[in-house]
XYZ file of C-alpha atoms in Angstrom:
317
model
C -203.026 51.742 2.935
C -204.928 48.587 3.908
C -208.305 48.636 2.141
C -210.743 45.855 2.927
C -213.070 44.243 0.399
C -216.076 45.912 2.043
C -214.499 49.359 1.570
C -213.826 48.542 -2.090
C -217.427 47.451 -2.581
C -218.810 50.534 -0.809
C -216.597 52.815 -2.905
C -217.623 51.217 -6.196
C -221.287 51.286 -5.117
C -221.004 54.971 -4.185
C -219.422 55.815 -7.544
C -222.170 53.887 -9.332
C -224.810 55.902 -7.464
C -223.108 59.161 -8.488
C -222.911 58.030 -12.119
C -226.577 56.988 -12.084
C -227.601 60.364 -10.620
C -225.525 62.173 -13.239
C -227.093 60.079 -16.008
C -230.629 60.627 -14.669
C -230.180 64.409 -14.442
C -228.751 64.667 -17.962
C -230.868 61.942 -19.561
C -232.787 64.341 -21.819
C -230.728 65.439 -24.855
C -230.109 69.197 -24.772
C -227.469 71.835 -25.389
C -225.419 72.222 -22.218
C -225.131 75.834 -21.057
C -222.007 77.282 -19.453
C -223.944 77.703 -16.205
C -224.952 74.033 -16.088
C -221.443 72.888 -17.005
C -219.911 75.176 -14.402
C -222.205 73.984 -11.618
C -221.608 70.300 -12.299
C -217.862 70.777 -12.756
C -217.782 72.394 -9.326
C -219.871 69.541 -7.884
C -217.432 66.885 -9.109
C -214.408 68.868 -7.895
C -216.003 69.313 -4.458
C -216.841 65.588 -4.282
C -213.237 64.721 -5.161
C -211.938 67.136 -2.514
C -214.305 65.697 0.118
C -213.104 62.191 -0.722
C -209.483 63.345 -0.435
C -210.184 65.010 2.920
C -211.814 61.767 4.066
C -208.604 59.908 3.193
C -206.602 62.511 5.114
C -208.761 62.035 8.201
C -209.045 58.245 8.080
C -205.772 57.257 6.426
C -203.401 60.066 7.342
C -201.364 62.558 5.355
C -199.724 59.932 3.146
C -202.805 58.481 1.414
C -204.530 61.876 1.323
C -201.533 63.569 -0.279
C -201.150 60.730 -2.773
C -204.806 61.048 -3.771
C -204.628 64.804 -4.362
C -201.348 64.503 -6.306
C -202.807 61.685 -8.406
C -206.110 63.489 -8.934
C -204.409 66.694 -10.098
C -202.150 64.755 -12.451
C -205.006 62.737 -13.948
C -207.208 65.835 -14.212
C -204.528 67.801 -16.052
C -203.893 64.888 -18.412
C -207.638 64.541 -19.017
C -207.794 68.197 -20.095
C -205.344 67.289 -22.846
C -207.761 64.492 -23.806
C -210.416 67.116 -24.481
C -208.470 68.347 -27.505
C -208.939 64.936 -29.111
C -212.582 64.763 -28.013
C -213.185 68.008 -29.921
C -211.621 66.435 -33.024
C -213.784 63.312 -32.633
C -216.976 65.365 -32.306
C -216.059 67.265 -35.448
C -215.071 64.107 -37.351
C -218.457 62.448 -36.722
C -220.451 65.709 -36.896
C -222.184 64.986 -33.575
C -225.227 67.266 -33.090
C -224.693 69.560 -30.101
C -227.724 68.245 -28.184
C -226.314 64.699 -28.277
C -222.738 65.505 -27.294
C -223.292 65.153 -23.555
C -224.763 61.647 -24.007
C -221.815 60.654 -26.190
C -219.323 61.886 -23.613
C -221.171 60.272 -20.712
C -221.168 56.774 -22.218
C -217.704 57.199 -23.711
C -216.245 58.154 -20.342
C -217.967 55.193 -18.665
C -216.424 52.850 -21.222
C -213.054 54.465 -20.566
C -213.463 54.084 -16.797
C -214.173 50.353 -17.085
C -211.222 49.814 -19.414
C -208.945 51.866 -17.151
C -209.941 49.689 -14.197
C -208.539 46.743 -16.157
C -205.309 48.673 -16.822
C -205.018 49.578 -13.132
C -205.424 45.943 -12.082
C -202.779 44.844 -14.609
C -200.416 47.580 -13.410
C -200.849 46.540 -9.781
C -200.173 42.896 -10.681
C -197.015 43.811 -12.605
C -195.683 46.033 -9.826
C -196.237 43.389 -7.159
C -194.564 40.681 -9.259
C -191.693 42.573 -10.915
C -189.897 45.492 -9.239
C -188.079 46.326 -12.480
C -191.397 47.539 -13.927
C -190.666 50.896 -12.255
C -187.685 51.335 -14.602
C -189.942 50.596 -17.567
C -192.663 52.986 -16.393
C -190.121 55.719 -15.655
C -188.411 55.414 -19.033
C -191.772 55.385 -20.821
C -192.907 58.578 -19.051
C -189.651 60.379 -19.845
C -190.005 59.346 -23.493
C -193.662 60.499 -23.480
C -192.607 63.847 -21.996
C -190.080 64.342 -24.793
C -192.660 63.364 -27.411
C -195.139 65.902 -25.966
C -192.554 68.645 -26.317
C -191.848 67.639 -29.922
C -195.578 67.624 -30.721
C -196.054 71.019 -29.092
C -193.182 72.505 -31.073
C -194.660 71.030 -34.243
C -198.014 72.754 -33.772
C -199.711 70.297 -31.408
C -203.421 69.669 -31.817
C -203.927 72.476 -34.300
C -202.518 70.368 -37.129
C -204.066 67.053 -36.102
C -207.111 65.318 -37.501
C -208.747 62.362 -35.850
C -208.309 59.076 -37.661
C -210.242 55.967 -36.691
C -208.075 53.131 -35.419
C -208.043 49.673 -36.978
C -210.156 48.129 -34.216
C -212.937 50.680 -34.662
C -212.849 50.312 -38.446
C -213.109 46.527 -38.150
C -216.145 46.869 -35.847
C -217.797 49.208 -38.352
C -217.200 46.739 -41.189
C -218.484 43.825 -39.114
C -221.759 45.411 -37.976
C -222.324 48.227 -40.473
C -223.159 51.847 -39.714
C -226.370 53.759 -40.402
C -226.164 56.745 -42.716
C -227.463 59.222 -40.139
C -228.124 59.783 -36.436
C -231.354 58.357 -34.994
C -231.640 60.387 -31.818
C -229.821 58.639 -28.978
C -230.459 55.150 -30.370
C -227.406 52.926 -30.699
C -228.825 50.264 -33.068
C -231.371 50.522 -35.901
C -232.645 48.370 -38.735
C -231.584 49.519 -42.166
C -232.383 47.579 -45.341
C -233.460 44.626 -43.201
C -230.171 44.536 -41.314
C -229.434 45.590 -37.727
C -226.628 48.162 -37.836
C -224.891 50.560 -35.486
C -225.760 54.233 -35.484
C -223.070 56.936 -35.665
C -223.931 57.606 -31.998
C -222.526 54.218 -30.948
C -219.486 54.617 -33.194
C -218.491 57.943 -31.674
C -219.008 56.569 -28.135
C -216.643 53.706 -28.927
C -214.181 56.151 -30.499
C -214.016 58.214 -27.312
C -213.717 55.138 -25.106
C -210.948 53.563 -27.208
C -209.097 56.863 -27.530
C -209.064 57.341 -23.768
C -207.478 53.909 -23.377
C -204.539 55.170 -25.456
C -204.202 58.114 -23.092
C -204.248 55.660 -20.191
C -200.940 54.273 -21.452
C -199.199 57.321 -19.975
C -201.658 58.375 -17.256
C -201.691 55.012 -15.431
C -197.871 54.760 -15.175
C -197.848 58.427 -14.146
C -200.126 57.926 -11.163
C -198.303 54.736 -10.177
C -195.269 56.995 -9.941
C -197.068 58.915 -7.198
C -198.675 55.992 -5.360
C -198.577 52.216 -5.583
C -201.945 51.859 -3.831
C -204.492 50.478 -6.368
C -207.364 51.943 -4.333
C -205.987 55.481 -4.613
C -205.064 54.953 -8.270
C -208.606 53.833 -9.082
C -210.445 56.544 -7.130
C -208.212 59.332 -8.456
C -208.857 58.144 -12.015
C -212.576 57.774 -11.364
C -213.045 61.293 -10.005
C -210.867 62.799 -12.744
C -212.833 61.063 -15.508
C -216.329 61.456 -14.101
C -216.158 65.231 -14.221
C -214.692 65.251 -17.706
C -218.030 65.571 -19.530
C -218.961 68.822 -17.804
C -215.413 70.135 -18.164
C -215.658 69.607 -21.927
C -218.538 72.079 -22.197
C -217.092 74.488 -19.632
C -213.655 75.027 -21.125
C -214.304 73.921 -24.709
C -213.822 77.493 -25.884
C -210.744 77.960 -23.711
C -208.831 74.923 -24.964
C -207.211 76.862 -27.776
C -205.930 79.366 -25.207
C -204.029 76.725 -23.242
C -201.138 76.903 -25.694
C -198.526 75.821 -23.144
C -200.485 72.895 -21.690
C -198.417 70.281 -23.529
C -195.214 71.814 -22.157
C -196.595 71.723 -18.621
C -197.728 68.120 -18.983
C -194.343 67.132 -20.393
C -192.625 68.652 -17.340
C -194.993 66.774 -14.988
C -194.594 63.444 -16.798
C -190.812 63.880 -16.970
C -190.698 64.700 -13.248
C -192.758 61.609 -12.364
C -190.597 59.502 -14.690
C -187.465 60.592 -12.837
C -189.249 59.943 -9.532
C -190.055 56.392 -10.671
C -186.463 55.712 -11.723
C -185.158 56.986 -8.377
C -187.682 54.800 -6.567
C -186.622 51.776 -8.633
C -182.947 52.433 -7.847
C -183.785 52.765 -4.152
C -185.668 49.447 -4.240
C -182.613 47.864 -5.895
C -180.428 48.916 -2.965
C -178.824 51.973 -4.543
C -178.577 54.895 -2.121
C -180.307 57.720 -3.994
C -182.660 60.413 -2.703
C -186.380 59.777 -3.119
C -188.938 62.465 -3.895
C -191.706 62.686 -1.306
C -195.409 63.254 -1.913
C -195.548 66.786 -0.368
C -192.850 67.978 -2.781
C -194.505 66.162 -5.701
C -197.901 67.712 -4.939
C -196.416 71.210 -4.645
C -194.424 70.774 -7.867
C -197.483 69.625 -9.838
C -199.596 72.548 -8.566
C -196.813 75.022 -9.386
C -196.328 73.695 -12.931
C -200.067 73.774 -13.666
C -200.383 77.318 -12.284
C -197.409 78.610 -14.279
C -198.573 76.816 -17.444
C -202.073 78.288 -17.202
C -200.792 81.794 -16.458
C -198.260 81.838 -19.304
C -200.823 80.355 -21.730
C -203.407 83.029 -20.981
C -200.764 85.778 -21.108
C -199.488 84.550 -24.489
C -202.948 84.285 -26.050
C -203.872 87.739 -24.716
C -200.826 89.183 -26.456
C -201.743 87.457 -29.709
C -205.378 88.599 -29.756
C -204.743 92.235 -30.822
C -202.549 90.966 -33.650
């Protein structure tokens, strides 16, 4: 898909307007109700669908199908991110009325950092065709690791631990002993230090970058178009804040989510390896976007259904 610089600029400007509107509407700290979260989750899903339909009309079935397959994959992977976000909120004891602000800024940080990852991925793919082998092998390994984690208890046994980069930032600038509303910096004992609010925002942003290590190769397994990769990631991430409040109580019921994600990542990994072999001149079948999109939808539907059925059986016990 040939995307001009003006289209790129218009797309980024449009996304910035949507982010600004979202920030303006939720600028006042408050506890997010299920109704509010549900409405805004629906708004972001509708906007993503309208964008995908626009690609179908203007670019044809190929780009449109790639966007929807990429969006569904990134959205399902982002749901798994929410488990860790819950752990981060608990680790830093974030007051409920400030959680939406934390998520908003954290997701924006993640979006900027992912844009860098996407650009690097596009540069690698254009320069080295063997990168597809590397991406495919990494996704298959990630799929196996997800299964092992799920069998070992998954997120239920995990506790968030700050990474070395975040700890070094805390030591360098210092951290206040309590929250000061939504302020990010305060003066304490004559020294300008970070508030816990800024620390938790950085924690969410840095954590999402780690998740990008599998999500970016995954979407490049569905499309090699940087424009579609970026927009699919943007729409998946920008609705993540509302989704956190909407399904926060349902996360524990999605007991088979890791299995479903492992199947999807393994499938895309195999697809990447087949594509790499085909590019190398080996005559192997390639998996098309219509089949990929249908497979992803089927796996997510089955995973959700079996998760809810399993948790319903456990509840009486």
